[in-house]
Amino acid sequence: MQWRDTGLGFGIVTIILHWVGAITVIAFYVLDAARIGGWQDNAGLWAPVAVCTAVLCAFRLFWRYLWYLPLPLPGVAPLTVMVARAVAIALLLSGVILPLLGWLEFHWRPEGMAGGMVRLLHRLGLLAAILGLALHVAGALRQQFVLRNRALSRLLGARVDL
Amino acid sequence: MTESKAAALCGIDTPVFQAGMAGLAGPDLVAAVSEAGGLGHLGGLRQPPSLLRQWIRMVRERTNRPFGVNLVPAYGGPEVFEAQIQVVLEEKVPVLSLFYGDFTALLPRIRAAGVIGMVQVGSLAEARRAAAAGAHVVIAQGVEAGGHIRGRTPLCALLPAVSAALPDTPVLAAGGIVDAGSVRAARCLGADGVWAGTLFLATEESLAHEIYKQRLLRAGPDDTEFRTGYSFGWKYGTPHRVLPGRAGFNPLRLVGGGARRQDDASMAEKLSLYAGSGVGRIGDIRPARDRVAALAAGFEN
Ligand SMILES: Cc1cc2nc3c(=O)[nH]c(=O)nc-3n(C[C@H](O)[C@H](O)[C@H](O)COP(=O)(O)O)c2cc1C
């Protein structure tokens, strides 16, 4: 299997990073929400997961920029493709920005107006990211069960002839 | 009928070439144009290789006459482009037209495989490069053209310069060719044949959405816009000509694109749709053979 992405399919690096990233990002959302809500003191776990999330997402953005994206599968409307790509990029960006906002809020602890802004942005950002993730998952399920194409298989490493 | 080197080379009756238009020039249009004595080109850009192969076979089921495939490397990367080229060579498509790229390495390969290679260019320098690399035919695209535009020079300046510089290579005129009058004008400027896109969108056979076709018919001569912003699937800033989408709150107005039959009606209304500056002279939707005949009339002596 190829290591880099081409217009004909995903490479092994992207496939591994996608699934490892998915687990890390979801773990981060849960820990972040818990820490914001003050439900538990998870600072010891939050910090390493936040660092992993930020590094993974930053690398995936860089990797995505380096290579061509695989062609959309036949039958997917152009507008859907545009929205899906925008959501995917927004999710990766949020994986870099939210840990930074979290670090600012929990460790730098700014006061006054700046502190208020950071806390607001952090909460809104996390909410938007969770909604974006839900949209991303709904899109994947739609491809699998409504359009019945092989988008998911392609991200699991199956060779899909275009 | 005047002599045309390009028509003789391609084995067609009249030097009327229908531009390959991504997703919009499918097997029905291509077969109809070729059946009428011109040369149809499948719009191969963004077609996955397997679908391109299917389209080529569908053309062959509809006609025995020569036809072409149009490819653009700007989308999907070199692997997709190479896979598409492989399909064209394996299926022994008679003509391959190319746009928006450097084809110096590819053209000798195409020639060696017995395929006629045509390159659409937007400047004299690019025309010279294409001819030197082995293009059989060069298409001079003026800034009047619909869809993506390679250069910034009007056809009436580019065409005579390219024809004079390449006396041994047939040169086709592209951009605003919509009737016999524009064909005659292009011939006066040195064209050996014509390459038309927008006119063939307004046909029964094109895959353009019905609303797209109606917007073409409603458009006047001043309605197209030259843009360098966002167009679907292309690098931001690539020049293109469109009919702007509906005014008011409509973010899709900022996006250039083509709306196909299977696309959403609201998208066909809102998007800024590719069209050339000759669109104001297109008044009806006709079968493609009528379009070929109308342009062929411009080659009568
Ligand atoms: C809707 C549309 C799609 C186009 N797509 C392509 C394409 O995929 N490949 C290409 O080489 N040229 C494409 N073009 C440009 C044509 O090759 C040609 O330059 C242009 O249509 C000529 O101008 P006219 O539209 O005024 O006839 C497209 C043009 C239009 C209008």
PDB file of C-alpha atoms in Angstrom, chain B residues 62-283:
ATOM      1  CA  ARG B  62     -23.785   5.684 -30.602  1.00  0.00           C
ATOM      2  CA  THR B  63     -21.418   6.469 -33.463  1.00  0.00           C
ATOM      3  CA  ASN B  64     -18.603   5.027 -35.558  1.00  0.00           C
ATOM      4  CA  ARG B  65     -17.210   8.445 -36.326  1.00  0.00           C
ATOM      5  CA  PRO B  66     -14.098   9.970 -34.779  1.00  0.00           C
ATOM      6  CA  PHE B  67     -14.410  11.743 -31.454  1.00  0.00           C
ATOM      7  CA  GLY B  68     -12.134  13.046 -28.731  1.00  0.00           C
ATOM      8  CA  VAL B  69     -11.571  13.147 -25.010  1.00  0.00           C
ATOM      9  CA  ASN B  70     -10.607  16.330 -23.207  1.00  0.00           C
ATOM     10  CA  LEU B  71      -8.382  16.133 -20.142  1.00  0.00           C
ATOM     11  CA  VAL B  72      -7.073  18.714 -17.712  1.00  0.00           C
ATOM     12  CA  PRO B  73      -4.369  17.790 -15.182  1.00  0.00           C
ATOM     13  CA  ALA B  74      -5.303  20.603 -12.803  1.00  0.00           C
ATOM     14  CA  TYR B  75      -7.642  18.395 -10.794  1.00  0.00           C
ATOM     15  CA  GLY B  76      -6.891  15.251  -8.809  1.00  0.00           C
ATOM     16  CA  GLY B  77      -3.136  15.259  -9.301  1.00  0.00           C
ATOM     17  CA  PRO B  78      -0.700  13.430 -11.585  1.00  0.00           C
ATOM     18  CA  GLU B  79      -1.863   9.902 -10.668  1.00  0.00           C
ATOM     19  CA  VAL B  80      -5.456  10.601 -11.700  1.00  0.00           C
ATOM     20  CA  PHE B  81      -4.303  12.299 -14.890  1.00  0.00           C
ATOM     21  CA  GLU B  82      -2.026   9.382 -15.776  1.00  0.00           C
ATOM     22  CA  ALA B  83      -4.828   6.880 -15.112  1.00  0.00           C
ATOM     23  CA  GLN B  84      -7.111   8.888 -17.424  1.00  0.00           C
ATOM     24  CA  ILE B  85      -4.416   9.002 -20.131  1.00  0.00           C
ATOM     25  CA  GLN B  86      -4.065   5.222 -19.819  1.00  0.00           C
ATOM     26  CA  VAL B  87      -7.805   4.845 -20.426  1.00  0.00           C
ATOM     27  CA  VAL B  88      -7.615   7.061 -23.529  1.00  0.00           C
ATOM     28  CA  LEU B  89      -4.690   5.054 -24.915  1.00  0.00           C
ATOM     29  CA  GLU B  90      -6.154   1.644 -24.059  1.00  0.00           C
ATOM     30  CA  GLU B  91      -9.503   2.555 -25.601  1.00  0.00           C
ATOM     31  CA  LYS B  92      -7.708   3.930 -28.678  1.00  0.00           C
ATOM     32  CA  VAL B  93      -9.604   7.217 -28.661  1.00  0.00           C
ATOM     33  CA  PRO B  94      -8.700   9.015 -31.919  1.00  0.00           C
ATOM     34  CA  VAL B  95      -8.219  12.539 -30.508  1.00  0.00           C
ATOM     35  CA  LEU B  96      -7.058  13.852 -27.127  1.00  0.00           C
ATOM     36  CA  SER B  97      -7.380  17.537 -26.263  1.00  0.00           C
ATOM     37  CA  LEU B  98      -5.459  18.996 -23.334  1.00  0.00           C
ATOM     38  CA  PHE B  99      -5.748  22.178 -21.326  1.00  0.00           C
ATOM     39  CA  TYR B 100      -4.089  23.955 -18.412  1.00  0.00           C
ATOM     40  CA  GLY B 101      -0.756  22.247 -18.003  1.00  0.00           C
ATOM     41  CA  ASP B 102       2.681  21.550 -19.349  1.00  0.00           C
ATOM     42  CA  PHE B 103       2.363  18.745 -21.887  1.00  0.00           C
ATOM     43  CA  THR B 104       5.891  18.691 -23.298  1.00  0.00           C
ATOM     44  CA  ALA B 105       6.580  15.203 -21.936  1.00  0.00           C
ATOM     45  CA  LEU B 106       3.138  13.827 -22.773  1.00  0.00           C
ATOM     46  CA  LEU B 107       2.716  14.959 -26.386  1.00  0.00           C
ATOM     47  CA  PRO B 108       5.445  12.741 -27.894  1.00  0.00           C
ATOM     48  CA  ARG B 109       3.877   9.752 -26.089  1.00  0.00           C
ATOM     49  CA  ILE B 110       0.472  10.546 -27.535  1.00  0.00           C
ATOM     50  CA  ARG B 111       1.926  10.965 -30.994  1.00  0.00           C
ATOM     51  CA  ALA B 112       3.747   7.648 -30.726  1.00  0.00           C
ATOM     52  CA  ALA B 113       0.480   5.939 -29.760  1.00  0.00           C
ATOM     53  CA  GLY B 114      -1.169   7.289 -32.924  1.00  0.00           C
ATOM     54  CA  VAL B 115      -3.521   9.632 -31.077  1.00  0.00           C
ATOM     55  CA  ILE B 116      -4.038  13.149 -32.412  1.00  0.00           C
ATOM     56  CA  GLY B 117      -2.998  15.618 -29.716  1.00  0.00           C
ATOM     57  CA  MET B 118      -4.598  19.044 -29.430  1.00  0.00           C
ATOM     58  CA  VAL B 119      -3.596  21.661 -26.867  1.00  0.00           C
ATOM     59  CA  GLN B 120      -5.663  24.692 -25.903  1.00  0.00           C
ATOM     60  CA  VAL B 121      -3.411  27.679 -25.219  1.00  0.00           C
ATOM     61  CA  GLY B 122      -3.817  31.253 -24.005  1.00  0.00           C
ATOM     62  CA  SER B 123      -0.624  32.855 -25.205  1.00  0.00           C
ATOM     63  CA  LEU B 124       1.775  32.818 -28.127  1.00  0.00           C
ATOM     64  CA  ALA B 125       4.574  31.413 -25.970  1.00  0.00           C
ATOM     65  CA  GLU B 126       2.397  28.501 -24.870  1.00  0.00           C
ATOM     66  CA  ALA B 127       1.328  27.863 -28.476  1.00  0.00           C
ATOM     67  CA  ARG B 128       4.964  27.686 -29.552  1.00  0.00           C
ATOM     68  CA  ARG B 129       5.799  25.280 -26.731  1.00  0.00           C
ATOM     69  CA  ALA B 130       2.869  23.014 -27.567  1.00  0.00           C
ATOM     70  CA  ALA B 131       3.714  22.885 -31.269  1.00  0.00           C
ATOM     71  CA  ALA B 132       7.395  22.256 -30.567  1.00  0.00           C
ATOM     72  CA  ALA B 133       6.465  19.386 -28.234  1.00  0.00           C
ATOM     73  CA  GLY B 134       4.419  17.724 -30.975  1.00  0.00           C
ATOM     74  CA  ALA B 135       0.832  18.973 -30.750  1.00  0.00           C
ATOM     75  CA  HIS B 136      -0.983  18.193 -34.012  1.00  0.00           C
ATOM     76  CA  VAL B 137      -3.444  21.038 -33.484  1.00  0.00           C
ATOM     77  CA  VAL B 138      -3.310  24.162 -31.332  1.00  0.00           C
ATOM     78  CA  ILE B 139      -6.458  25.825 -29.998  1.00  0.00           C
ATOM     79  CA  ALA B 140      -6.044  29.561 -29.459  1.00  0.00           C
ATOM     80  CA  GLN B 141      -8.335  30.533 -26.596  1.00  0.00           C
ATOM     81  CA  GLY B 142      -9.277  34.183 -26.332  1.00  0.00           C
ATOM     82  CA  VAL B 143     -10.302  35.850 -23.096  1.00  0.00           C
ATOM     83  CA  GLU B 144     -13.891  35.829 -24.451  1.00  0.00           C
ATOM     84  CA  ALA B 145     -14.130  32.104 -23.718  1.00  0.00           C
ATOM     85  CA  GLY B 146     -16.511  30.570 -21.213  1.00  0.00           C
ATOM     86  CA  GLY B 147     -15.232  28.411 -18.371  1.00  0.00           C
ATOM     87  CA  HIS B 148     -11.577  28.577 -17.386  1.00  0.00           C
ATOM     88  CA  ILE B 149      -9.321  30.894 -19.305  1.00  0.00           C
ATOM     89  CA  ARG B 150      -5.654  30.297 -19.867  1.00  0.00           C
ATOM     90  CA  GLY B 151      -4.517  33.799 -20.897  1.00  0.00           C
ATOM     91  CA  ARG B 152      -5.722  37.382 -20.915  1.00  0.00           C
ATOM     92  CA  THR B 153      -5.463  38.149 -24.624  1.00  0.00           C
ATOM     93  CA  PRO B 154      -8.535  38.705 -26.826  1.00  0.00           C
ATOM     94  CA  LEU B 155      -9.001  36.229 -29.651  1.00  0.00           C
ATOM     95  CA  CYS B 156      -8.562  38.861 -32.346  1.00  0.00           C
ATOM     96  CA  ALA B 157      -5.037  39.536 -31.053  1.00  0.00           C
ATOM     97  CA  LEU B 158      -4.005  35.982 -30.132  1.00  0.00           C
ATOM     98  CA  LEU B 159      -5.316  34.064 -33.133  1.00  0.00           C
ATOM     99  CA  PRO B 160      -3.474  35.921 -35.929  1.00  0.00           C
ATOM    100  CA  ALA B 161      -0.265  35.867 -33.884  1.00  0.00           C
ATOM    101  CA  VAL B 162      -0.465  32.111 -33.270  1.00  0.00           C
ATOM    102  CA  SER B 163      -1.460  31.320 -36.883  1.00  0.00           C
ATOM    103  CA  ALA B 164       1.420  33.407 -38.230  1.00  0.00           C
ATOM    104  CA  ALA B 165       3.933  31.863 -35.820  1.00  0.00           C
ATOM    105  CA  LEU B 166       2.868  28.275 -36.565  1.00  0.00           C
ATOM    106  CA  PRO B 167       2.314  28.041 -40.319  1.00  0.00           C
ATOM    107  CA  ASP B 168       2.523  24.216 -40.274  1.00  0.00           C
ATOM    108  CA  THR B 169       0.171  23.623 -37.352  1.00  0.00           C
ATOM    109  CA  PRO B 170      -3.581  24.002 -37.750  1.00  0.00           C
ATOM    110  CA  VAL B 171      -4.957  26.547 -35.288  1.00  0.00           C
ATOM    111  CA  LEU B 172      -8.534  26.513 -33.985  1.00  0.00           C
ATOM    112  CA  ALA B 173     -10.297  29.604 -32.644  1.00  0.00           C
ATOM    113  CA  ALA B 174     -11.948  29.427 -29.224  1.00  0.00           C
ATOM    114  CA  GLY B 175     -13.933  32.059 -27.362  1.00  0.00           C
ATOM    115  CA  GLY B 176     -17.283  33.550 -28.356  1.00  0.00           C
ATOM    116  CA  ILE B 177     -17.802  31.379 -31.437  1.00  0.00           C
ATOM    117  CA  VAL B 178     -21.561  30.980 -31.680  1.00  0.00           C
ATOM    118  CA  ASP B 179     -22.634  31.448 -35.320  1.00  0.00           C
ATOM    119  CA  ALA B 180     -21.489  31.495 -38.930  1.00  0.00           C
ATOM    120  CA  GLY B 181     -20.532  35.171 -38.605  1.00  0.00           C
ATOM    121  CA  SER B 182     -18.104  34.509 -35.770  1.00  0.00           C
ATOM    122  CA  VAL B 183     -16.676  31.574 -37.748  1.00  0.00           C
ATOM    123  CA  ARG B 184     -16.039  33.842 -40.742  1.00  0.00           C
ATOM    124  CA  ALA B 185     -14.378  36.422 -38.492  1.00  0.00           C
ATOM    125  CA  ALA B 186     -12.148  33.716 -37.015  1.00  0.00           C
ATOM    126  CA  ARG B 187     -11.237  32.479 -40.492  1.00  0.00           C
ATOM    127  CA  CYS B 188     -10.213  36.000 -41.486  1.00  0.00           C
ATOM    128  CA  LEU B 189      -7.864  35.978 -38.492  1.00  0.00           C
ATOM    129  CA  GLY B 190      -6.231  32.732 -39.553  1.00  0.00           C
ATOM    130  CA  ALA B 191      -8.365  29.991 -37.972  1.00  0.00           C
ATOM    131  CA  ASP B 192      -8.289  26.581 -39.619  1.00  0.00           C
ATOM    132  CA  GLY B 193     -11.302  25.510 -37.567  1.00  0.00           C
ATOM    133  CA  VAL B 194     -13.355  26.484 -34.531  1.00  0.00           C
ATOM    134  CA  TRP B 195     -13.711  25.160 -30.986  1.00  0.00           C
ATOM    135  CA  ALA B 196     -16.964  26.097 -29.263  1.00  0.00           C
ATOM    136  CA  GLY B 197     -18.221  25.384 -25.762  1.00  0.00           C
ATOM    137  CA  THR B 198     -21.106  27.584 -24.632  1.00  0.00           C
ATOM    138  CA  LEU B 199     -23.032  27.109 -27.881  1.00  0.00           C
ATOM    139  CA  PHE B 200     -23.009  23.345 -27.371  1.00  0.00           C
ATOM    140  CA  LEU B 201     -24.238  23.684 -23.798  1.00  0.00           C
ATOM    141  CA  ALA B 202     -27.456  25.097 -25.215  1.00  0.00           C
ATOM    142  CA  THR B 203     -28.322  21.838 -26.960  1.00  0.00           C
ATOM    143  CA  GLU B 204     -30.801  19.100 -26.227  1.00  0.00           C
ATOM    144  CA  GLU B 205     -27.980  16.614 -25.691  1.00  0.00           C
ATOM    145  CA  SER B 206     -25.752  18.544 -23.274  1.00  0.00           C
ATOM    146  CA  LEU B 207     -25.805  17.424 -19.648  1.00  0.00           C
ATOM    147  CA  ALA B 208     -26.333  21.000 -18.424  1.00  0.00           C
ATOM    148  CA  HIS B 209     -29.213  21.498 -15.994  1.00  0.00           C
ATOM    149  CA  GLU B 210     -32.404  22.833 -17.613  1.00  0.00           C
ATOM    150  CA  ILE B 211     -32.106  26.014 -15.501  1.00  0.00           C
ATOM    151  CA  TYR B 212     -28.511  26.463 -16.712  1.00  0.00           C
ATOM    152  CA  LYS B 213     -29.748  26.278 -20.308  1.00  0.00           C
ATOM    153  CA  GLN B 214     -32.518  28.795 -19.592  1.00  0.00           C
ATOM    154  CA  ARG B 215     -30.025  31.165 -17.975  1.00  0.00           C
ATOM    155  CA  LEU B 216     -27.887  30.958 -21.118  1.00  0.00           C
ATOM    156  CA  LEU B 217     -30.882  31.888 -23.262  1.00  0.00           C
ATOM    157  CA  ARG B 218     -31.824  34.831 -21.036  1.00  0.00           C
ATOM    158  CA  ALA B 219     -28.289  36.243 -20.973  1.00  0.00           C
ATOM    159  CA  GLY B 220     -27.369  39.345 -22.951  1.00  0.00           C
ATOM    160  CA  PRO B 221     -24.026  40.287 -24.489  1.00  0.00           C
ATOM    161  CA  ASP B 222     -22.954  42.284 -21.406  1.00  0.00           C
ATOM    162  CA  ASP B 223     -23.844  39.680 -18.822  1.00  0.00           C
ATOM    163  CA  THR B 224     -20.705  37.571 -18.516  1.00  0.00           C
ATOM    164  CA  GLU B 225     -18.000  38.412 -16.002  1.00  0.00           C
ATOM    165  CA  PHE B 226     -14.280  37.636 -16.060  1.00  0.00           C
ATOM    166  CA  ARG B 227     -13.264  36.453 -12.597  1.00  0.00           C
ATOM    167  CA  THR B 228     -10.245  35.230 -10.702  1.00  0.00           C
ATOM    168  CA  GLY B 229     -11.913  34.066  -7.494  1.00  0.00           C
ATOM    169  CA  TYR B 230     -13.200  30.656  -6.487  1.00  0.00           C
ATOM    170  CA  SER B 231     -14.398  28.066  -8.973  1.00  0.00           C
ATOM    171  CA  PHE B 232     -15.397  24.551  -8.013  1.00  0.00           C
ATOM    172  CA  GLY B 233     -12.509  22.080  -8.055  1.00  0.00           C
ATOM    173  CA  TRP B 234      -9.925  24.593  -9.315  1.00  0.00           C
ATOM    174  CA  LYS B 235      -7.113  26.401  -7.582  1.00  0.00           C
ATOM    175  CA  TYR B 236      -8.319  29.667  -6.060  1.00  0.00           C
ATOM    176  CA  GLY B 237      -7.641  32.528  -8.448  1.00  0.00           C
ATOM    177  CA  THR B 238      -7.772  30.565 -11.725  1.00  0.00           C
ATOM    178  CA  PRO B 239      -9.327  32.960 -14.271  1.00  0.00           C
ATOM    179  CA  HIS B 240     -12.762  32.026 -15.586  1.00  0.00           C
ATOM    180  CA  ARG B 241     -15.793  33.583 -17.251  1.00  0.00           C
ATOM    181  CA  VAL B 242     -19.280  33.191 -15.835  1.00  0.00           C
ATOM    182  CA  LEU B 243     -22.832  34.432 -15.800  1.00  0.00           C
ATOM    183  CA  PRO B 244     -23.107  35.720 -12.204  1.00  0.00           C
ATOM    184  CA  GLY B 245     -25.587  33.921  -9.943  1.00  0.00           C
ATOM    185  CA  ARG B 246     -28.724  35.459  -8.482  1.00  0.00           C
ATOM    186  CA  ALA B 247     -28.221  38.749  -6.608  1.00  0.00           C
ATOM    187  CA  GLY B 248     -29.264  39.262  -2.959  1.00  0.00           C
ATOM    188  CA  PHE B 249     -28.115  36.941  -0.177  1.00  0.00           C
ATOM    189  CA  ASN B 250     -26.418  34.232  -2.203  1.00  0.00           C
ATOM    190  CA  PRO B 251     -22.909  33.132  -1.188  1.00  0.00           C
ATOM    191  CA  LEU B 252     -22.869  30.672  -4.119  1.00  0.00           C
ATOM    192  CA  ARG B 253     -22.686  33.698  -6.403  1.00  0.00           C
ATOM    193  CA  LEU B 254     -18.998  33.815  -5.454  1.00  0.00           C
ATOM    194  CA  VAL B 255     -18.446  30.290  -6.787  1.00  0.00           C
ATOM    195  CA  GLY B 256     -17.965  29.556 -10.488  1.00  0.00           C
ATOM    196  CA  GLY B 257     -19.240  26.186 -11.670  1.00  0.00           C
ATOM    197  CA  GLY B 258     -21.385  24.226 -14.042  1.00  0.00           C
ATOM    198  CA  ALA B 259     -24.743  22.730 -13.019  1.00  0.00           C
ATOM    199  CA  ARG B 260     -25.479  19.289 -14.388  1.00  0.00           C
ATOM    200  CA  ARG B 261     -28.854  17.623 -14.886  1.00  0.00           C
ATOM    201  CA  GLN B 262     -28.451  15.655 -11.679  1.00  0.00           C
ATOM    202  CA  ASP B 263     -27.532  18.717  -9.611  1.00  0.00           C
ATOM    203  CA  ASP B 264     -29.873  20.669  -7.405  1.00  0.00           C
ATOM    204  CA  ALA B 265     -32.153  23.205  -9.134  1.00  0.00           C
ATOM    205  CA  SER B 266     -31.332  25.807  -6.473  1.00  0.00           C
ATOM    206  CA  MET B 267     -27.652  25.333  -7.215  1.00  0.00           C
ATOM    207  CA  ALA B 268     -28.280  25.968 -10.919  1.00  0.00           C
ATOM    208  CA  GLU B 269     -29.988  29.230  -9.963  1.00  0.00           C
ATOM    209  CA  LYS B 270     -27.487  30.407  -7.390  1.00  0.00           C
ATOM    210  CA  LEU B 271     -24.092  29.414  -8.798  1.00  0.00           C
ATOM    211  CA  SER B 272     -22.206  31.672 -11.164  1.00  0.00           C
ATOM    212  CA  LEU B 273     -22.322  29.522 -14.275  1.00  0.00           C
ATOM    213  CA  TYR B 274     -19.618  29.195 -16.917  1.00  0.00           C
ATOM    214  CA  ALA B 275     -20.462  30.935 -20.188  1.00  0.00           C
ATOM    215  CA  GLY B 276     -18.562  32.675 -22.960  1.00  0.00           C
ATOM    216  CA  SER B 277     -19.110  36.238 -24.100  1.00  0.00           C
ATOM    217  CA  GLY B 278     -20.977  35.086 -27.212  1.00  0.00           C
ATOM    218  CA  VAL B 279     -23.843  33.851 -25.029  1.00  0.00           C
ATOM    219  CA  GLY B 280     -26.000  36.880 -25.865  1.00  0.00           C
ATOM    220  CA  ARG B 281     -26.401  35.561 -29.409  1.00  0.00           C
ATOM    221  CA  ILE B 282     -27.717  32.145 -28.386  1.00  0.00           C
ATOM    222  CA  GLY B 283     -31.505  32.310 -28.583  1.00  0.00           C
TER     223      GLY B 283
END
